[in-house]
PDB file of C-alpha atoms in Angstrom:
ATOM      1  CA  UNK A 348      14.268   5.410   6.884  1.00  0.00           C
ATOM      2  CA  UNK A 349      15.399   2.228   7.675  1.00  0.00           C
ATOM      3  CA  UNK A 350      18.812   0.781   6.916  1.00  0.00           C
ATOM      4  CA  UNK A 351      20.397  -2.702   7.085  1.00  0.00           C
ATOM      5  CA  UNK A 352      24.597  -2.822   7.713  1.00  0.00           C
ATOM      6  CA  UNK A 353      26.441  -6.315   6.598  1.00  0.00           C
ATOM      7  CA  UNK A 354      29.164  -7.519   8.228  1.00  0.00           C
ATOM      8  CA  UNK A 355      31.287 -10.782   8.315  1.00  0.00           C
ATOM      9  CA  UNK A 356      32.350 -11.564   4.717  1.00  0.00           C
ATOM     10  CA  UNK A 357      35.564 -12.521   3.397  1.00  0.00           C
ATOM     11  CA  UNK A 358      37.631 -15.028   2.021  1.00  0.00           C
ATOM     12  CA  UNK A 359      37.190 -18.865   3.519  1.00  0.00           C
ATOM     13  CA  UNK A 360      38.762 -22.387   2.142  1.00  0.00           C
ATOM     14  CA  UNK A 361      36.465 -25.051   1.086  1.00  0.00           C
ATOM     15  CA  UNK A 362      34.703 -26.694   4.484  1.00  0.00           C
ATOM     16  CA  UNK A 363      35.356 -23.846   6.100  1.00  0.00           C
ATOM     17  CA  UNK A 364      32.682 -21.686   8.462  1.00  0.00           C
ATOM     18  CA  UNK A 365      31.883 -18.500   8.515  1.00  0.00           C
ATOM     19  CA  UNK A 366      29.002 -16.162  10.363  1.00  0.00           C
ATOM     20  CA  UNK A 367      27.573 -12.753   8.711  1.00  0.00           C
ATOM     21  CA  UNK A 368      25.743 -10.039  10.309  1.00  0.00           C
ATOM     22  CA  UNK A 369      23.328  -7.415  10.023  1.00  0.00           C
ATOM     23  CA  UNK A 370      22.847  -4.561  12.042  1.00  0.00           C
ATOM     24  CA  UNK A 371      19.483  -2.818  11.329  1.00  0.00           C
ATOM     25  CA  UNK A 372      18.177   0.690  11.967  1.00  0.00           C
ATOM     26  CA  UNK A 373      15.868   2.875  11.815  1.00  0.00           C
ATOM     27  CA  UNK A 374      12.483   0.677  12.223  1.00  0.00           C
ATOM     28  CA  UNK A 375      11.213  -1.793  14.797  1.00  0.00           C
ATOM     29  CA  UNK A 376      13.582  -4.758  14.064  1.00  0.00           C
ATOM     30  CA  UNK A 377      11.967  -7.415  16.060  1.00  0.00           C
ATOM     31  CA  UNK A 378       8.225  -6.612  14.288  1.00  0.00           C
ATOM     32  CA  UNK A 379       9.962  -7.745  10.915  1.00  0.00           C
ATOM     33  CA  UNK A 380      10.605 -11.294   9.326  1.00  0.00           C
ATOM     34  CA  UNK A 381      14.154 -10.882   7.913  1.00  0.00           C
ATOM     35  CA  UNK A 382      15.821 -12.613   4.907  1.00  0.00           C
ATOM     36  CA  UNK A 383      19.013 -13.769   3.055  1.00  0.00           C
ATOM     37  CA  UNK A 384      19.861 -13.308  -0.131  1.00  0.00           C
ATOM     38  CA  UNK A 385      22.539 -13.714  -2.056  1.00  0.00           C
ATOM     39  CA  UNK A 386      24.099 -13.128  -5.880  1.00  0.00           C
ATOM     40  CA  UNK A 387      27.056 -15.476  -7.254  1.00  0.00           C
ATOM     41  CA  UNK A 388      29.112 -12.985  -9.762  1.00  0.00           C
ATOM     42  CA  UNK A 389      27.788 -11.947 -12.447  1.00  0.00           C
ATOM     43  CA  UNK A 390      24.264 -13.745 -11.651  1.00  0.00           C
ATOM     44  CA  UNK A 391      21.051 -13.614 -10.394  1.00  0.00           C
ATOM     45  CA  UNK A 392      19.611 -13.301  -6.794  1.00  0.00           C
ATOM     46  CA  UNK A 393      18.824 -16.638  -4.689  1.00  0.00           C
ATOM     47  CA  UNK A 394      16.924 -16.714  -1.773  1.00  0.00           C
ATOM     48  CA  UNK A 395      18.693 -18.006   0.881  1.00  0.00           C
ATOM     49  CA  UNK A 396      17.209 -18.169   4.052  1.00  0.00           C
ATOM     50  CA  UNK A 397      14.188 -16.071   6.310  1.00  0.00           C
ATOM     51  CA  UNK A 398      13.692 -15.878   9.940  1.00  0.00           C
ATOM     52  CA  UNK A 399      10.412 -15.083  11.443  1.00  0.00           C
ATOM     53  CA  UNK A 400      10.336 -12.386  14.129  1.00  0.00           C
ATOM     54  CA  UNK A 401      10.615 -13.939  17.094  1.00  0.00           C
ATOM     55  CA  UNK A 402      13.494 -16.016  15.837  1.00  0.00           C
ATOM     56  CA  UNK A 403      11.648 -19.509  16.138  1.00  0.00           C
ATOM     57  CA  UNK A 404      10.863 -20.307  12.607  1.00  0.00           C
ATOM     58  CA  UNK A 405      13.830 -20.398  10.410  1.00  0.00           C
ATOM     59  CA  UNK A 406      13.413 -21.471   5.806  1.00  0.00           C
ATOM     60  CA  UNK A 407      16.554 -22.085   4.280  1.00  0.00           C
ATOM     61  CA  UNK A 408      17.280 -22.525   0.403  1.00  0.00           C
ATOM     62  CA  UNK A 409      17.373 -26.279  -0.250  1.00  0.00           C
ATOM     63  CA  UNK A 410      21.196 -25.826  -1.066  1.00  0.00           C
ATOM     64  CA  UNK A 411      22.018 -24.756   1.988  1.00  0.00           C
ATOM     65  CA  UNK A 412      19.913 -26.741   4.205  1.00  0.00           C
ATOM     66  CA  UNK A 413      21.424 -28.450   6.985  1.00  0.00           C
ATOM     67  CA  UNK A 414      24.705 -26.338   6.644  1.00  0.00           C
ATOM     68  CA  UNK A 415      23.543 -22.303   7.574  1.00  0.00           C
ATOM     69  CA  UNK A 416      21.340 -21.535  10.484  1.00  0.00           C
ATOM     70  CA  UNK A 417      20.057 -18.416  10.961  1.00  0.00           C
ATOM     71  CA  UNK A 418      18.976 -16.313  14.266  1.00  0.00           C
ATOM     72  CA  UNK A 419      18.880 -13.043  15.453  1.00  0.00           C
ATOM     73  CA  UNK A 420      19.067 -11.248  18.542  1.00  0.00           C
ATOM     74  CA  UNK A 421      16.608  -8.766  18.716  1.00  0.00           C
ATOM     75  CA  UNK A 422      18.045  -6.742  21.565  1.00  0.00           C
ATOM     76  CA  UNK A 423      21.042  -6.257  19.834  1.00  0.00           C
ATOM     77  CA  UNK A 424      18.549  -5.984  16.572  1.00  0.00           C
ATOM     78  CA  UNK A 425      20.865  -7.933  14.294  1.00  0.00           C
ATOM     79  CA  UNK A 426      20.661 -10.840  12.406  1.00  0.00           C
ATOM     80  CA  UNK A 427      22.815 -13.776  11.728  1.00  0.00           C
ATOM     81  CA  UNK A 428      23.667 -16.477   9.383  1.00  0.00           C
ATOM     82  CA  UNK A 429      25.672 -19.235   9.887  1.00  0.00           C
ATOM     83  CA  UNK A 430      27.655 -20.952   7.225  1.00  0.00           C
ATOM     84  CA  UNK A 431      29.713 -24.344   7.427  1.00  0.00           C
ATOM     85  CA  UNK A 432      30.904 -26.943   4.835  1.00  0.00           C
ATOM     86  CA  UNK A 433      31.385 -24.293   2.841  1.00  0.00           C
ATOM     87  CA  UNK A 434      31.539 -24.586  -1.169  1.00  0.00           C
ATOM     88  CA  UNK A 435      32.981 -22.840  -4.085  1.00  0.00           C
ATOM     89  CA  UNK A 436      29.685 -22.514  -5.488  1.00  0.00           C
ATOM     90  CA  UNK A 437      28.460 -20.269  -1.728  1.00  0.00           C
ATOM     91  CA  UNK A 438      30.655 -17.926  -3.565  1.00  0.00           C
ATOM     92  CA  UNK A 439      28.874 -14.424  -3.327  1.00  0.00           C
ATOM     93  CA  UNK A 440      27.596 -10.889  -2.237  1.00  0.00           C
ATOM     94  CA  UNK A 441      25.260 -11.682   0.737  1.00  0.00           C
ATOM     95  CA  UNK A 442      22.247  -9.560   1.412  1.00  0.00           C
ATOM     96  CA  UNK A 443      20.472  -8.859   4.352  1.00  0.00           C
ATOM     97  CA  UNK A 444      16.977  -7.614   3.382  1.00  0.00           C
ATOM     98  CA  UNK A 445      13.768  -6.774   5.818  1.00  0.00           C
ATOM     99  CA  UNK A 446      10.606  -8.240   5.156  1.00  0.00           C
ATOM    100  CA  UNK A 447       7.789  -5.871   4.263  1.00  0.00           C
ATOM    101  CA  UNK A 448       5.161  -8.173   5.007  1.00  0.00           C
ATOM    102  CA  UNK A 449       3.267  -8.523   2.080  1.00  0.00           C
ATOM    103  CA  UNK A 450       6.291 -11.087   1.019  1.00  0.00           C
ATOM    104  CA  UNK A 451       8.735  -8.814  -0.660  1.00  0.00           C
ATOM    105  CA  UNK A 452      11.910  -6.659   0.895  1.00  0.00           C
ATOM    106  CA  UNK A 453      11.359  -3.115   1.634  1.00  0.00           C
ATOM    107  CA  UNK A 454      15.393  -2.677   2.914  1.00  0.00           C
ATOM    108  CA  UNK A 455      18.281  -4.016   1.629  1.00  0.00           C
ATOM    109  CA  UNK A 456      21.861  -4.187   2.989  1.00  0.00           C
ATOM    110  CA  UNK A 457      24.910  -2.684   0.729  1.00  0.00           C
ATOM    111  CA  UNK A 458      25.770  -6.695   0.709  1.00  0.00           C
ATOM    112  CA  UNK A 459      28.809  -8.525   2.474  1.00  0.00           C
ATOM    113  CA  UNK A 460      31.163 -10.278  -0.167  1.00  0.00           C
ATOM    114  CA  UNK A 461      32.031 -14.079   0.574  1.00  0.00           C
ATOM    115  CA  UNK A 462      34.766 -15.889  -1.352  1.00  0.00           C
ATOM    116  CA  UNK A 463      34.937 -19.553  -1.057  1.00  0.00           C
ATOM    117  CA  UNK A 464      38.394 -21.317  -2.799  1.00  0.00           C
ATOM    118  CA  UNK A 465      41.381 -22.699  -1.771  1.00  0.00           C
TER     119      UNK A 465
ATOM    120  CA  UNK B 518       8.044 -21.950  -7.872  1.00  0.00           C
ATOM    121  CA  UNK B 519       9.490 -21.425 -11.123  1.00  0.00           C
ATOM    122  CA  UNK B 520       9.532 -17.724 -12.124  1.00  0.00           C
ATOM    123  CA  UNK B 521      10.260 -17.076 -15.790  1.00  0.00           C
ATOM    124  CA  UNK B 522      11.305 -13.575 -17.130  1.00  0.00           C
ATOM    125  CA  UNK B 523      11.213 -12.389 -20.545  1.00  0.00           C
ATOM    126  CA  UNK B 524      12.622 -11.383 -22.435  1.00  0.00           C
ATOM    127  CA  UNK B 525      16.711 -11.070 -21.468  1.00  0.00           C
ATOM    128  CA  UNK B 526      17.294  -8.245 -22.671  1.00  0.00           C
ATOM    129  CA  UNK B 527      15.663  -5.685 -24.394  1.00  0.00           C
ATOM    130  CA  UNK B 528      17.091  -2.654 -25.990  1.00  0.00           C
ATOM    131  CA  UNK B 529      15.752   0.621 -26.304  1.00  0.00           C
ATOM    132  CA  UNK B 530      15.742   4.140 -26.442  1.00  0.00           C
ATOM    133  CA  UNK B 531      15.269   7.084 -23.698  1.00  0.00           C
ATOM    134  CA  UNK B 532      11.856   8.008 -24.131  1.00  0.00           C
ATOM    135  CA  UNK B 533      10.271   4.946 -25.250  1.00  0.00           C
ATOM    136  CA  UNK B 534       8.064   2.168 -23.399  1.00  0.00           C
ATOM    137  CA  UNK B 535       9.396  -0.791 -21.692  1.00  0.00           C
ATOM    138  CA  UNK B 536       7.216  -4.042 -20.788  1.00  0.00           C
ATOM    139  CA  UNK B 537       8.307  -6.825 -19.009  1.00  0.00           C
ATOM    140  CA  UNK B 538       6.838  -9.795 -18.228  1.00  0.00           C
ATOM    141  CA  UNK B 539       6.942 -12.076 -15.417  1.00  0.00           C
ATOM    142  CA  UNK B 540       5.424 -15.978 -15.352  1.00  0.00           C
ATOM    143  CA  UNK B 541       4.781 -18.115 -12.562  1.00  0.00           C
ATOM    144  CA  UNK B 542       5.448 -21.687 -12.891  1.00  0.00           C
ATOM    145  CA  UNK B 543       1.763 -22.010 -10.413  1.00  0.00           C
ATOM    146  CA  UNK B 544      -0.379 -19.226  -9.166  1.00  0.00           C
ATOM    147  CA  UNK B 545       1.131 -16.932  -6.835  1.00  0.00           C
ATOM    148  CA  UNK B 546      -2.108 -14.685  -6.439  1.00  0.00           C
ATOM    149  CA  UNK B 547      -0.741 -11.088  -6.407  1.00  0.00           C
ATOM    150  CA  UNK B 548       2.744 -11.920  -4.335  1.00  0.00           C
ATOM    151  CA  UNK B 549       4.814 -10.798  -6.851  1.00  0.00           C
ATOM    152  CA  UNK B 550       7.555  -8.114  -6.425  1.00  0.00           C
ATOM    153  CA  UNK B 551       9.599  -6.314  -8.882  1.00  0.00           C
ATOM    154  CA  UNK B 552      12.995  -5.201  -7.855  1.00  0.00           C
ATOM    155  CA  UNK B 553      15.558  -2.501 -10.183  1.00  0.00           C
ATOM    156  CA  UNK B 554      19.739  -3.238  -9.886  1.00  0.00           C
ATOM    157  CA  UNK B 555      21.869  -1.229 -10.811  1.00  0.00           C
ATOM    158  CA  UNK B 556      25.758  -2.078 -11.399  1.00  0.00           C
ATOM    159  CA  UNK B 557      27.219  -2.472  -7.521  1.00  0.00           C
ATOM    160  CA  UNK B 558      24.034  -1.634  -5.973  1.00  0.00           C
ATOM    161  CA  UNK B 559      21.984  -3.462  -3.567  1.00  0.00           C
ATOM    162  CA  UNK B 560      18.712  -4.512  -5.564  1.00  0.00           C
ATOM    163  CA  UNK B 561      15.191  -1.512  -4.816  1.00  0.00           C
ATOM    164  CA  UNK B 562      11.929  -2.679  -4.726  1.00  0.00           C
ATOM    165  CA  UNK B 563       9.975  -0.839  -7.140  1.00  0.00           C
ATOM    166  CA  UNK B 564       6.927  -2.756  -7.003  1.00  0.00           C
ATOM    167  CA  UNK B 565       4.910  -4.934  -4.477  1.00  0.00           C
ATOM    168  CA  UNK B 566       1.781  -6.604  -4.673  1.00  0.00           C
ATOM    169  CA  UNK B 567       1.995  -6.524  -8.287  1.00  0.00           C
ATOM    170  CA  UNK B 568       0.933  -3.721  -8.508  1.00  0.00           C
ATOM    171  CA  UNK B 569       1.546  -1.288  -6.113  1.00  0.00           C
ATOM    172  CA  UNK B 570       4.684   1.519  -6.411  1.00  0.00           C
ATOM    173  CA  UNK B 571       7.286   1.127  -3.739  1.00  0.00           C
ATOM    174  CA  UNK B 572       7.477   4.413  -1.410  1.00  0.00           C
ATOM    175  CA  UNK B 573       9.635   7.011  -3.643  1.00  0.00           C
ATOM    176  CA  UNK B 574       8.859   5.092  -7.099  1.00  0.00           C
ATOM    177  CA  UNK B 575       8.027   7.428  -9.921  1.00  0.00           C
ATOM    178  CA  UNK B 576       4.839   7.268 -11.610  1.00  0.00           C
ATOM    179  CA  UNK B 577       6.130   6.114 -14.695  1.00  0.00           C
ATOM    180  CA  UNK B 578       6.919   2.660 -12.942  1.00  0.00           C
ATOM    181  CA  UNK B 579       4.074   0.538 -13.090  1.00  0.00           C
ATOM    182  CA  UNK B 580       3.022  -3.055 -12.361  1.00  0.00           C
ATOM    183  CA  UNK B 581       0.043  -5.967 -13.168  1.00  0.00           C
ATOM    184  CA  UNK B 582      -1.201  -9.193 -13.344  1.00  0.00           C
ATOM    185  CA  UNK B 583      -2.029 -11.551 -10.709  1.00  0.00           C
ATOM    186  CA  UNK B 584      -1.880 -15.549 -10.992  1.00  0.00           C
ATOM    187  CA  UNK B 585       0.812 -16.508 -13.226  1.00  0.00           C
ATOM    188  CA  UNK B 586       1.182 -13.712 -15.439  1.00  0.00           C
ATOM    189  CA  UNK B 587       2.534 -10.318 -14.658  1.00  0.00           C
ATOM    190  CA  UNK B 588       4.387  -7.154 -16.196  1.00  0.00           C
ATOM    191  CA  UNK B 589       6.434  -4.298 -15.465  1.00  0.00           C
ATOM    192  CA  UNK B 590       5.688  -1.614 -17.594  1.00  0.00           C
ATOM    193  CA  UNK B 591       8.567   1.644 -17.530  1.00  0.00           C
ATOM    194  CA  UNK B 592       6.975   4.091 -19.518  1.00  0.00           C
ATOM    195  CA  UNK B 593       8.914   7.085 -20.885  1.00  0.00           C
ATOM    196  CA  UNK B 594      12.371   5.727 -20.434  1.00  0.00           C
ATOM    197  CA  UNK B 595      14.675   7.707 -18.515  1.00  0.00           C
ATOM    198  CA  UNK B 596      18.705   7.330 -18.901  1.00  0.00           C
ATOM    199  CA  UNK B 597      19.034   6.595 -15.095  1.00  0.00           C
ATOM    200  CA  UNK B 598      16.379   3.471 -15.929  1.00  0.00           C
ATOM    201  CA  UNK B 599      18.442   1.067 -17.444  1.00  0.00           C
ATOM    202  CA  UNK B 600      19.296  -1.452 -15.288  1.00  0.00           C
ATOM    203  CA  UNK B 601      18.690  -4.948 -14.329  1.00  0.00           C
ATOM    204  CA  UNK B 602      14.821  -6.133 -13.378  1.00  0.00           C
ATOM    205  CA  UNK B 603      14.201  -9.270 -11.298  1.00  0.00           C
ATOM    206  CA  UNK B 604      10.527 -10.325 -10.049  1.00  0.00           C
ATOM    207  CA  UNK B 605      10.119 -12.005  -7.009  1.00  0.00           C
ATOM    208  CA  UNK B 606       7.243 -14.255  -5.560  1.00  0.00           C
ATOM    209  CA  UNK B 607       6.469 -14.086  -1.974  1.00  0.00           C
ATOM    210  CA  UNK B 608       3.756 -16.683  -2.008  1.00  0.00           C
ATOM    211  CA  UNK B 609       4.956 -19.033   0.128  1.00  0.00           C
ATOM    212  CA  UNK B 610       8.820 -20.670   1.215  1.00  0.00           C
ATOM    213  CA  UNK B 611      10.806 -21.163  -1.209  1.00  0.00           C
ATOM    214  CA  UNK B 612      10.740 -17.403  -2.300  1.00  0.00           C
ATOM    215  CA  UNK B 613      12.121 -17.425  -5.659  1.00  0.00           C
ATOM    216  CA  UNK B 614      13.229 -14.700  -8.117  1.00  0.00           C
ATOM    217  CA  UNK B 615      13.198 -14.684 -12.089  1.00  0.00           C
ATOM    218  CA  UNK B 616      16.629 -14.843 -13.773  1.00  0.00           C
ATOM    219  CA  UNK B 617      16.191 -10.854 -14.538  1.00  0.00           C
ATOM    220  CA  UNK B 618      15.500  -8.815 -17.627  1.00  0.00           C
ATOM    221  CA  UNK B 619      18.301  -6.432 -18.446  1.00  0.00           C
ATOM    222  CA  UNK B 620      17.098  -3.368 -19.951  1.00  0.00           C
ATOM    223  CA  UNK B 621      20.093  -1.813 -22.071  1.00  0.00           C
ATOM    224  CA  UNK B 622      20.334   1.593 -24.300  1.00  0.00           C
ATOM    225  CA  UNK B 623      19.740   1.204 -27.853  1.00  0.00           C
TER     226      UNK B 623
END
């Protein structure tokens, strides 16, 4: 069974940067488009960004456009996002899910918490 | 693509029937995922392809539709069901979700 570790999260002042991780296990990372998503408190879940499996395609979230990247390193089978200018509104538990693909997520992180104020 | 969940919540009893329904704002053929949360959980996809059970869903879990309009039916409610429901479409980028359905205890 696969699993999917999040790392990185914490608290970060407005136009700040941060980078998350996510280790993965148990499955043949690099075969696997993997995702982003994230849930504000209290809310819903937004897609935030994919990355295809060889790392050269990268979809981001029109919010975030232009201010996360995302890549992975598939020796190390982890996967990263980037964050700068960072808002109040990025404010959230960030998931790192596996693609199944047939366009859904098979494996989800426990989630990495993000806090943007000042 | 817009995804549009109804209803918000819906209240019932262990034992009863739950549908929920899912529209897409175009067609998303049959790329439509349905995902259970539970309070400080990670989301668990219960359904993919519309309609077919996630590896270690119950039976009772079960999914249609294709195009624009799909449920999730939960038949025989059991007390560890009630949670939050969000569909997903996988169709193409942006992947969107619906705002959820909460499904609550009567």
């Amino acid at each position: 069974e696969g699993q999917l570790l999040e790392s990185g999260g914490g608290w970060v002042q407005p136009g700040g940067s941060l980078r998350l991780s996510c280790e993965a296990s148990g499955f043949s990372f690099s075969s696997y488009v993997m995702h982003w998503v994230r849930q504000a408190p209290g809310k819903g879940l937004e897609w935030v960004s994919s990355i295809v499996e060889g790392g050269t395609v990268t979809y981001y979230e029109d919010s975030v456009e232009g201010r996360c990247t995302s890549s992975r390193d598939n020796s190390r089978n982890t996967v990263y996002l980037q964050m700068n200018s960072l808002r109040v509104e990025d404010t959230a538990i960030y998931y790192c899910a596996k693609g199944s693909g047939r366009g859904d997520f098979d494996i989800w992180g426990q989630g990495t918490m993000l806090i943007v104020s000042s | 693509i817009l995804l549009t969940q109804s209803p918000a919540t819906l209240s019932l009893s262990p034992g009863e029937g739950a549908t929920l329904s899912c529209r897409a704002s175009q067609s998303v053929a049959t790329y439509l995922a349905w995902y259970q949360q539970k309070p400080g959980q990670a989301p668990r996809l219960l359904i993919s392809n519309a309609s077919n059970r996630a590896t270690g869903i119950p039976a009772r879990f079960s999914g249609s539709g294709s195009g624009t309009d799909f449920t999730l039916t939960i038949s025989n409610l059991e007390p560890e069901d009630f949670a939050v429901y969000f569909c997903q479409h996988g169709s193409q980028w942006p992947i969107t979700f619906g705002q959820g359905t909460r499904l609550e205890i009567k």
